[in-house]
Short mmCIF file of C-alpha atoms and ligand atoms in Angstrom, two decimals:
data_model
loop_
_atom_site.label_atom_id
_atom_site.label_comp_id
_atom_site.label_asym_id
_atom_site.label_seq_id
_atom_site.Cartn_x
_atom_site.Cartn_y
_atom_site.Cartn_z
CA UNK A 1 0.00 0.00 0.00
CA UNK A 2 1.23 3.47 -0.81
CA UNK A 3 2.51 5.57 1.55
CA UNK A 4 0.69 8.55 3.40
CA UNK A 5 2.46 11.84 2.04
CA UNK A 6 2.67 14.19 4.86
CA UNK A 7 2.40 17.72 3.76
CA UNK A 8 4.20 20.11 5.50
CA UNK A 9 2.70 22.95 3.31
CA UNK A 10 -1.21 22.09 4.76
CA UNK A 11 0.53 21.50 8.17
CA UNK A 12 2.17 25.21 8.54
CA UNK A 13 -0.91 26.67 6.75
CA UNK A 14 -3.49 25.54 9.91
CA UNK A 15 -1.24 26.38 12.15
CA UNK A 16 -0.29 29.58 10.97
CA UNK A 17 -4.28 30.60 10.53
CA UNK A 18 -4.23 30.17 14.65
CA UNK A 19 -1.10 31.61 14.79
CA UNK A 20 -2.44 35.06 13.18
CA UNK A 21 -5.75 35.00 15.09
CA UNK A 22 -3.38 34.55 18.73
CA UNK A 23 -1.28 37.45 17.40
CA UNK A 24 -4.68 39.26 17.01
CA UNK A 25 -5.87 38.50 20.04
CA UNK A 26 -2.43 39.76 21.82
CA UNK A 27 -2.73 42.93 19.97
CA UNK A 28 -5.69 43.52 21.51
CA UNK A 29 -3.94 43.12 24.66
CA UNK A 30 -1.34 45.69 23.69
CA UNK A 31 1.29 43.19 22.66
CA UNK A 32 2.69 42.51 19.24
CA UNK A 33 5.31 40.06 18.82
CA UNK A 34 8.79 41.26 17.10
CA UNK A 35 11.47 39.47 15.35
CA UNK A 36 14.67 40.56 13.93
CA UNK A 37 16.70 38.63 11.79
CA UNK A 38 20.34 39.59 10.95
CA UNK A 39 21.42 39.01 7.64
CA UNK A 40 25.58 39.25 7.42
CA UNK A 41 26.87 38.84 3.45
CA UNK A 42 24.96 37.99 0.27
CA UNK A 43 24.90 34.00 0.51
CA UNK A 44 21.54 33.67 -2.24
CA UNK A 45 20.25 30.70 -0.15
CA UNK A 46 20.74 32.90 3.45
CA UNK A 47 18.73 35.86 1.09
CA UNK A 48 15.99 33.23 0.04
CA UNK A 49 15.37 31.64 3.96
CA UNK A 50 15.28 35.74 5.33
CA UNK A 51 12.58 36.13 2.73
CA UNK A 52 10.70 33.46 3.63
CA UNK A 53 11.05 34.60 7.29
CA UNK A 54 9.52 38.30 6.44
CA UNK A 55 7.19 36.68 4.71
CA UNK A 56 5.45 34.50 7.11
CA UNK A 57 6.31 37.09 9.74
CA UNK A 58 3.83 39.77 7.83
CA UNK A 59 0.94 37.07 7.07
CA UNK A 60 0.38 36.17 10.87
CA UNK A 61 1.25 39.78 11.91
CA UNK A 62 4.63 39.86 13.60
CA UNK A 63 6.19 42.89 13.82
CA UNK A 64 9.81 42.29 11.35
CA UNK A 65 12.67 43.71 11.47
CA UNK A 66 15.28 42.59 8.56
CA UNK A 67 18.77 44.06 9.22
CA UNK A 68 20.88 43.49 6.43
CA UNK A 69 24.89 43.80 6.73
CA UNK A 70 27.67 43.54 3.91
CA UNK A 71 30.03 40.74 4.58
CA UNK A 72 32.63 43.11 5.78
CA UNK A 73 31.13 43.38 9.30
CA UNK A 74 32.90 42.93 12.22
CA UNK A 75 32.29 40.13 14.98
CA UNK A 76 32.67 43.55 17.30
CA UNK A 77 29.59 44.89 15.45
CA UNK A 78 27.32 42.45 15.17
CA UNK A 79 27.75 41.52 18.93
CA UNK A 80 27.04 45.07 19.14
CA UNK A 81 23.43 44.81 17.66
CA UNK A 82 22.66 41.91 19.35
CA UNK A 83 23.27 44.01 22.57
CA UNK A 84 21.15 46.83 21.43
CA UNK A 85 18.42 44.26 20.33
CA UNK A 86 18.45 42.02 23.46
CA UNK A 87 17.53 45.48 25.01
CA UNK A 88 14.75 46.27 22.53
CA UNK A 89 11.45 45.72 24.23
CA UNK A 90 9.65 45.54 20.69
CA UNK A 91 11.70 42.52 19.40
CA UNK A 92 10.98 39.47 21.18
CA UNK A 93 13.14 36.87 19.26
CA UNK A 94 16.36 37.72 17.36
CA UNK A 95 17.21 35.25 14.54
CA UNK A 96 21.15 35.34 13.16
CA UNK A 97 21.01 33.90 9.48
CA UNK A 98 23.56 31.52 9.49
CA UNK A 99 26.12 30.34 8.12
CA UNK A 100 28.34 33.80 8.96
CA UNK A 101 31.31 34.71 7.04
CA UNK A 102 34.38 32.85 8.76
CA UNK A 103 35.80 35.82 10.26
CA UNK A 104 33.02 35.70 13.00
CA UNK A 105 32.54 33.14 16.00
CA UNK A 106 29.00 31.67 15.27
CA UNK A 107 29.17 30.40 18.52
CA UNK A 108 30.13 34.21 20.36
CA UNK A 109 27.05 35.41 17.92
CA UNK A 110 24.62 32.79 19.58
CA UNK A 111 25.48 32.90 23.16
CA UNK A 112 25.70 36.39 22.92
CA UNK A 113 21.73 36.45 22.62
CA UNK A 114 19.60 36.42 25.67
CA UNK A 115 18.47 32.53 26.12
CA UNK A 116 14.57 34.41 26.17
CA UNK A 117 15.15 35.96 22.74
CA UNK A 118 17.16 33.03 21.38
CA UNK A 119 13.78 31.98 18.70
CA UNK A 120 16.32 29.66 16.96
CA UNK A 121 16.92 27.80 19.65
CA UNK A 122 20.70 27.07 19.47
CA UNK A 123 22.00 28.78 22.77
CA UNK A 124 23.21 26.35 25.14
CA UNK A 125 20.51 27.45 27.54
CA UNK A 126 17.88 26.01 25.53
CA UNK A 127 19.62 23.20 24.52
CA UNK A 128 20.71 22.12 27.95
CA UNK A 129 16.72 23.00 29.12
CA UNK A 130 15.53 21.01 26.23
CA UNK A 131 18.12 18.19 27.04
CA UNK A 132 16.36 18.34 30.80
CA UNK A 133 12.99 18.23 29.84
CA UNK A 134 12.46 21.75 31.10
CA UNK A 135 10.64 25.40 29.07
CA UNK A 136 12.75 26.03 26.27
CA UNK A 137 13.09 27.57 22.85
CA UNK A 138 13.29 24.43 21.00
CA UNK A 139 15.19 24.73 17.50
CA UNK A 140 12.80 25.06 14.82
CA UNK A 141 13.53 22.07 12.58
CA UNK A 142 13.59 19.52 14.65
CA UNK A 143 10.34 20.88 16.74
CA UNK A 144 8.85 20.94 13.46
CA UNK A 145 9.45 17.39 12.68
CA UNK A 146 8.00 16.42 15.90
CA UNK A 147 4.92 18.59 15.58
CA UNK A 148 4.43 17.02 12.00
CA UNK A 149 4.58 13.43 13.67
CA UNK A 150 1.61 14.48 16.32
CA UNK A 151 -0.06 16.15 14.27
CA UNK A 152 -0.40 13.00 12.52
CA UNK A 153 -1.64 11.24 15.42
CA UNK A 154 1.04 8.33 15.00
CA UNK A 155 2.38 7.00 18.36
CA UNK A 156 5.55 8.12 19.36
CA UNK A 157 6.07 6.05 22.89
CA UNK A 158 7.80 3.07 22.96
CA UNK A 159 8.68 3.19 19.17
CA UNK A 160 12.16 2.99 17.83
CA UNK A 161 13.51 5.71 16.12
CA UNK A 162 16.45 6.00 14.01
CA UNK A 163 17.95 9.18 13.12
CA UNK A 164 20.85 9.63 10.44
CA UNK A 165 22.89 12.60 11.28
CA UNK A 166 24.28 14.47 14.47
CA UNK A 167 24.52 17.37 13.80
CA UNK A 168 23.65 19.90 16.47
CA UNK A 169 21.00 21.56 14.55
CA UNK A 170 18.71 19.02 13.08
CA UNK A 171 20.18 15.35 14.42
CA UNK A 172 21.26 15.49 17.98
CA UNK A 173 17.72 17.82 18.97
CA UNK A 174 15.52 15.95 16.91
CA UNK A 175 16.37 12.81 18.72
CA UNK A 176 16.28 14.46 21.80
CA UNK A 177 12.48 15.65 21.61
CA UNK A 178 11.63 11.64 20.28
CA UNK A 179 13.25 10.47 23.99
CA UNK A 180 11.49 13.37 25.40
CA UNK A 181 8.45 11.53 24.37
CA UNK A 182 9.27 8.30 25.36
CA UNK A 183 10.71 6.69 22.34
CA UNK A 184 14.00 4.70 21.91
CA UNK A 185 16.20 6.16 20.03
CA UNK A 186 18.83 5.05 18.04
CA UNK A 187 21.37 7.36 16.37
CA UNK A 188 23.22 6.89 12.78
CA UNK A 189 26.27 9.04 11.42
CA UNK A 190 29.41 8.64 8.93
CA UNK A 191 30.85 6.33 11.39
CA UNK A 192 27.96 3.90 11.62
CA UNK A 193 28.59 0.51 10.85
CA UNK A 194 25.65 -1.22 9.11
CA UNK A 195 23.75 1.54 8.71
CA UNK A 196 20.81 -0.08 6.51
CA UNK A 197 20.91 -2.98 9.89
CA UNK A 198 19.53 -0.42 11.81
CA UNK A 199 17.32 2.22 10.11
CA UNK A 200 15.48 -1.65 9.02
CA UNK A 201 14.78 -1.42 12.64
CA UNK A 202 13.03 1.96 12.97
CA UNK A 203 9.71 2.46 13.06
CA UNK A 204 10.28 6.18 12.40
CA UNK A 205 13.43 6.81 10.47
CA UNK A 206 14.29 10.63 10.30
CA UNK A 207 16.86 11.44 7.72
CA UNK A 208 19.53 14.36 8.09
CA UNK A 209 22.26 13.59 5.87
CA UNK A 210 22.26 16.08 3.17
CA UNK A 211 23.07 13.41 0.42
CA UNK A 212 20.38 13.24 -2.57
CA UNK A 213 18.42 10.04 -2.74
CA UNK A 214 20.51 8.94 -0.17
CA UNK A 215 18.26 6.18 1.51
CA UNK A 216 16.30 3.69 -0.69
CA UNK A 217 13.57 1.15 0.16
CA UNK A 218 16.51 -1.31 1.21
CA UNK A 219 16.99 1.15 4.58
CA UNK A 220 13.39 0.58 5.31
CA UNK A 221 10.88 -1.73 7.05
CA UNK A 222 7.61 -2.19 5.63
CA UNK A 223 4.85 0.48 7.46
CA UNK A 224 7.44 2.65 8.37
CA UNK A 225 6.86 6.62 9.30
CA UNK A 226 10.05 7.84 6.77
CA UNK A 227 10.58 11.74 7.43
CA UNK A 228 13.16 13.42 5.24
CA UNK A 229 14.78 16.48 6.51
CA UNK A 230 17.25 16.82 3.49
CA UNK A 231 17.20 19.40 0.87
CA UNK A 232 19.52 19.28 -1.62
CA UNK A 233 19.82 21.12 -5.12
CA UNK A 234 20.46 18.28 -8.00
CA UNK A 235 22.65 20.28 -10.93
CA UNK A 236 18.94 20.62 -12.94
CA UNK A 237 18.59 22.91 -10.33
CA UNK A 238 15.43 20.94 -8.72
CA UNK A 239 15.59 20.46 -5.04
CA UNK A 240 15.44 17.10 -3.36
CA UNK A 241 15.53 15.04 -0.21
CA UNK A 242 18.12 12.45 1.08
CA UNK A 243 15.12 9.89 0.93
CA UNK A 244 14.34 8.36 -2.84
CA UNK A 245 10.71 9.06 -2.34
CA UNK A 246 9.23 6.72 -5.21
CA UNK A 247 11.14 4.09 -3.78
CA UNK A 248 10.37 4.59 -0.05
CA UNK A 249 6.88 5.33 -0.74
CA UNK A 250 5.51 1.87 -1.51
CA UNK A 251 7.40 0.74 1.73
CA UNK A 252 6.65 3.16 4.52
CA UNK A 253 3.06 4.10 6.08
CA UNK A 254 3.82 8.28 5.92
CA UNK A 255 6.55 9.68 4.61
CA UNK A 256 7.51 13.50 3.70
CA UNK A 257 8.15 14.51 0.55
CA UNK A 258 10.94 17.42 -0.27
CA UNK A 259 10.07 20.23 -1.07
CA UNK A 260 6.61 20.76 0.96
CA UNK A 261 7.52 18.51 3.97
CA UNK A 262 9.62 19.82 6.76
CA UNK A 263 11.06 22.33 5.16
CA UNK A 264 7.63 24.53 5.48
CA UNK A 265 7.24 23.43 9.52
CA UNK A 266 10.79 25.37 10.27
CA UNK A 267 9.58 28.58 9.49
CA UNK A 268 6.24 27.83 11.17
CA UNK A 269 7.96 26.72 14.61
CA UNK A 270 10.40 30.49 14.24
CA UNK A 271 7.17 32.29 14.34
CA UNK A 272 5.45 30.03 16.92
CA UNK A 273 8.82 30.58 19.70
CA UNK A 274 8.39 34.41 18.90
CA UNK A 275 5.01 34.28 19.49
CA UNK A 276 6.15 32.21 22.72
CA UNK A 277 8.87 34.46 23.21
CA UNK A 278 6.78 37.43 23.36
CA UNK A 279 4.16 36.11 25.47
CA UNK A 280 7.15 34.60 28.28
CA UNK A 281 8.22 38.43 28.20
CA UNK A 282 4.88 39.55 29.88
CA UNK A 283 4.19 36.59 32.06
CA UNK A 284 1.63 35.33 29.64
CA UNK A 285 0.80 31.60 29.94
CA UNK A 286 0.52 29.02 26.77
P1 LIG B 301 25.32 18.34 8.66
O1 LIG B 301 25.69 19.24 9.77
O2 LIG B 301 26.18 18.25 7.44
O3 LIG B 301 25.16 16.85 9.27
C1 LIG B 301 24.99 15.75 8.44
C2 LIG B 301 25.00 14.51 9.28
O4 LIG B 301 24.89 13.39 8.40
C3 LIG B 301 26.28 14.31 10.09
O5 LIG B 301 25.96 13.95 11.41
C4 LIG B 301 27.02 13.20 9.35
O6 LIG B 301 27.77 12.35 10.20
C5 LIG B 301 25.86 12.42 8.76
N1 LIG B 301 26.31 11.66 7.59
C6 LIG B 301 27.03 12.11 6.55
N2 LIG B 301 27.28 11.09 5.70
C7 LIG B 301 26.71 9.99 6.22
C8 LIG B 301 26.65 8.63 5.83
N3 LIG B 301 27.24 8.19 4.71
N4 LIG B 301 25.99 7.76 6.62
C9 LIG B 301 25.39 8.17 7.75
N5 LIG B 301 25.42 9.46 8.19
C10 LIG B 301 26.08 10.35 7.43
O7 LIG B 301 23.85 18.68 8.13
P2 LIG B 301 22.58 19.30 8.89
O8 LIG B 301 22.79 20.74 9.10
O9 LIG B 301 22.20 18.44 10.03
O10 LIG B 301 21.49 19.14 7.74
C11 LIG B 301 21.14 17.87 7.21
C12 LIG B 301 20.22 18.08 6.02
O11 LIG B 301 19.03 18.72 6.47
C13 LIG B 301 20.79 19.00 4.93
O12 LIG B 301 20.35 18.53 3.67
C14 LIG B 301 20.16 20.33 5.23
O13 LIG B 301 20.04 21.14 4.07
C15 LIG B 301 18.81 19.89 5.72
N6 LIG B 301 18.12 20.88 6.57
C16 LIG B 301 16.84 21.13 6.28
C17 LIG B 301 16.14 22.02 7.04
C18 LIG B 301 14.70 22.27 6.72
O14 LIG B 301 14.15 23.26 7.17
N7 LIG B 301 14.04 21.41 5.97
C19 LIG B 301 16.75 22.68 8.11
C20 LIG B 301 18.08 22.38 8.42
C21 LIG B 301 18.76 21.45 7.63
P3 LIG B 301 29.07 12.86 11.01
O15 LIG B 301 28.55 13.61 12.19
O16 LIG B 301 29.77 11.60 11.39
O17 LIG B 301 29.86 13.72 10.06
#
């Protein structure tokens, strides 16, 4: 039987109807939730994502502010504006578009922002909070992938999941919120012996490799949940994900299909933890 496709695009859409009717409603009460993104260089993908970001920020109603920098900028400077905005009371969550150009520490850039303000979730704060089970900014990515998997109703507790990749962005988190829920969780990277062993195990594989049609139906068990977080550009220019998705979808129950899977659900959860952010600044409760 064919797959389930999961579509990230109808996903972000509901959720970002209730989003703009909550930032309504906290207009009303006087408070409109701000995010400023920091754009350092002209990286075309970094222009694209900060779009996207002003985009979605102006259909729920967040208040945006894009700050665009020439590569030139110095570390001094853009720790500088991350001062000023950490003291701004109209911006609730400040969003560096990474990657920077090498002659600035990314990681003096993200500690630099208060852990409250931190909507991308990367500051050590949240991760350790997150880690702990505890209130935190949880990156957006991988608390997209787990929203998309609820949303779904498809049982999370006592399941296995695989993840391929570690990274501290989309693999280590992402498996962190599955054992927050009660899974078992197995992780995969470049060192991983038998890799297609395991992910024949999982009963939700999530993929984070960054390798085109990386994982075939051979890395699958039948009824599987497959999510693919990969986007990569194939030379035609189209985009793809790391799972071959004609393959994998005669095999697995759902699976996500790239583009219009996860990739809409990150900018989704950005504007969710400002809205979050934003409501944490004056003590109101989710
Ligand atoms: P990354 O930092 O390059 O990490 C890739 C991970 O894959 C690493 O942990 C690496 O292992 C592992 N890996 C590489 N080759 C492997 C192999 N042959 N077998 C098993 N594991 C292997 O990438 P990332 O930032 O996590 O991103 C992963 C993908 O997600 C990329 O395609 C990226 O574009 C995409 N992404 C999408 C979104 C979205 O919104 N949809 C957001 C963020 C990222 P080692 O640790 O051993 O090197």
């Amino acid at each position: 039987m064919a797959a389930k496709i999961i579509s990230g695009k109808e996903i972000a859409n509901d959720l970002r109807e209730k989003m703009k009717e909550e930032v309504n409603n906290l207009k009303k009460q006087g408070l409109t939730p701000g995010l400023a993104v920091i754009l350092v260089g002209d990286d075309p993908a970094s222009h694209s994502y900060v779009k996207g970001k002003k985009k979605a920020c102006e259909e729920i109603g967040i208040y945006n502010k894009a700050i665009e920098h020439p590569a030139s900028l110095t570390e001094e400077q853009l720790l500088s504006e991350i001062d000023q905005l950490n003291e701004d009371d109209s911006i609730h969550g400040i969003l560096v578009q990474l990657p920077l150009p090498s002659h600035i520490d990314e990681k003096k850039v993200i500690e630099r922002i208060l852990p409250e303000k931190d909507v991308d979730g990367f500051h050590p704060i949240n991760v350790g909070r997150m880690m702990t089970g505890q209130k935190a900014l949880i990156s957006c990515t991988p608390y997209g992938v787990l929203k998309m998997v609820q949303l779904q109703n498809i049982e999370i507790e006592g399941k296995h999941v695989v993840v391929i990749g570690r990274s501290n962005i989309v693999g280590k988190p992402v498996g962190q919120l599955f054992l927050n829920e009660n899974a078992t969780v197995t992780y995969c990277h470049s060192k991983t012996k038998n890799l297609k062993e395991i992910t024949k195990q999982a009963d939700i594989l999530i993929v984070a490799v960054g390798r085109a049609n990386f994982i075939g139906k051979e890395y699958i068990k039948e009824g599987a949940v497959v999510i693919d977080v990969g986007v990569n550009r194939l030379p035609t220019g189209k985009l793809c994900g790391d799972v071959i998705f004609d393959e994998a979808k005669d095999v697995a129950s759902f699976i996500t299909p790239v583009p219009g899977g996860v990739g809409p659900l990150t900018i989704t959860m950005l504007m969710h933890n400002t809205i979050e952010a934003a409501k944490q600044s004056q003590g109101v409760c989710s």
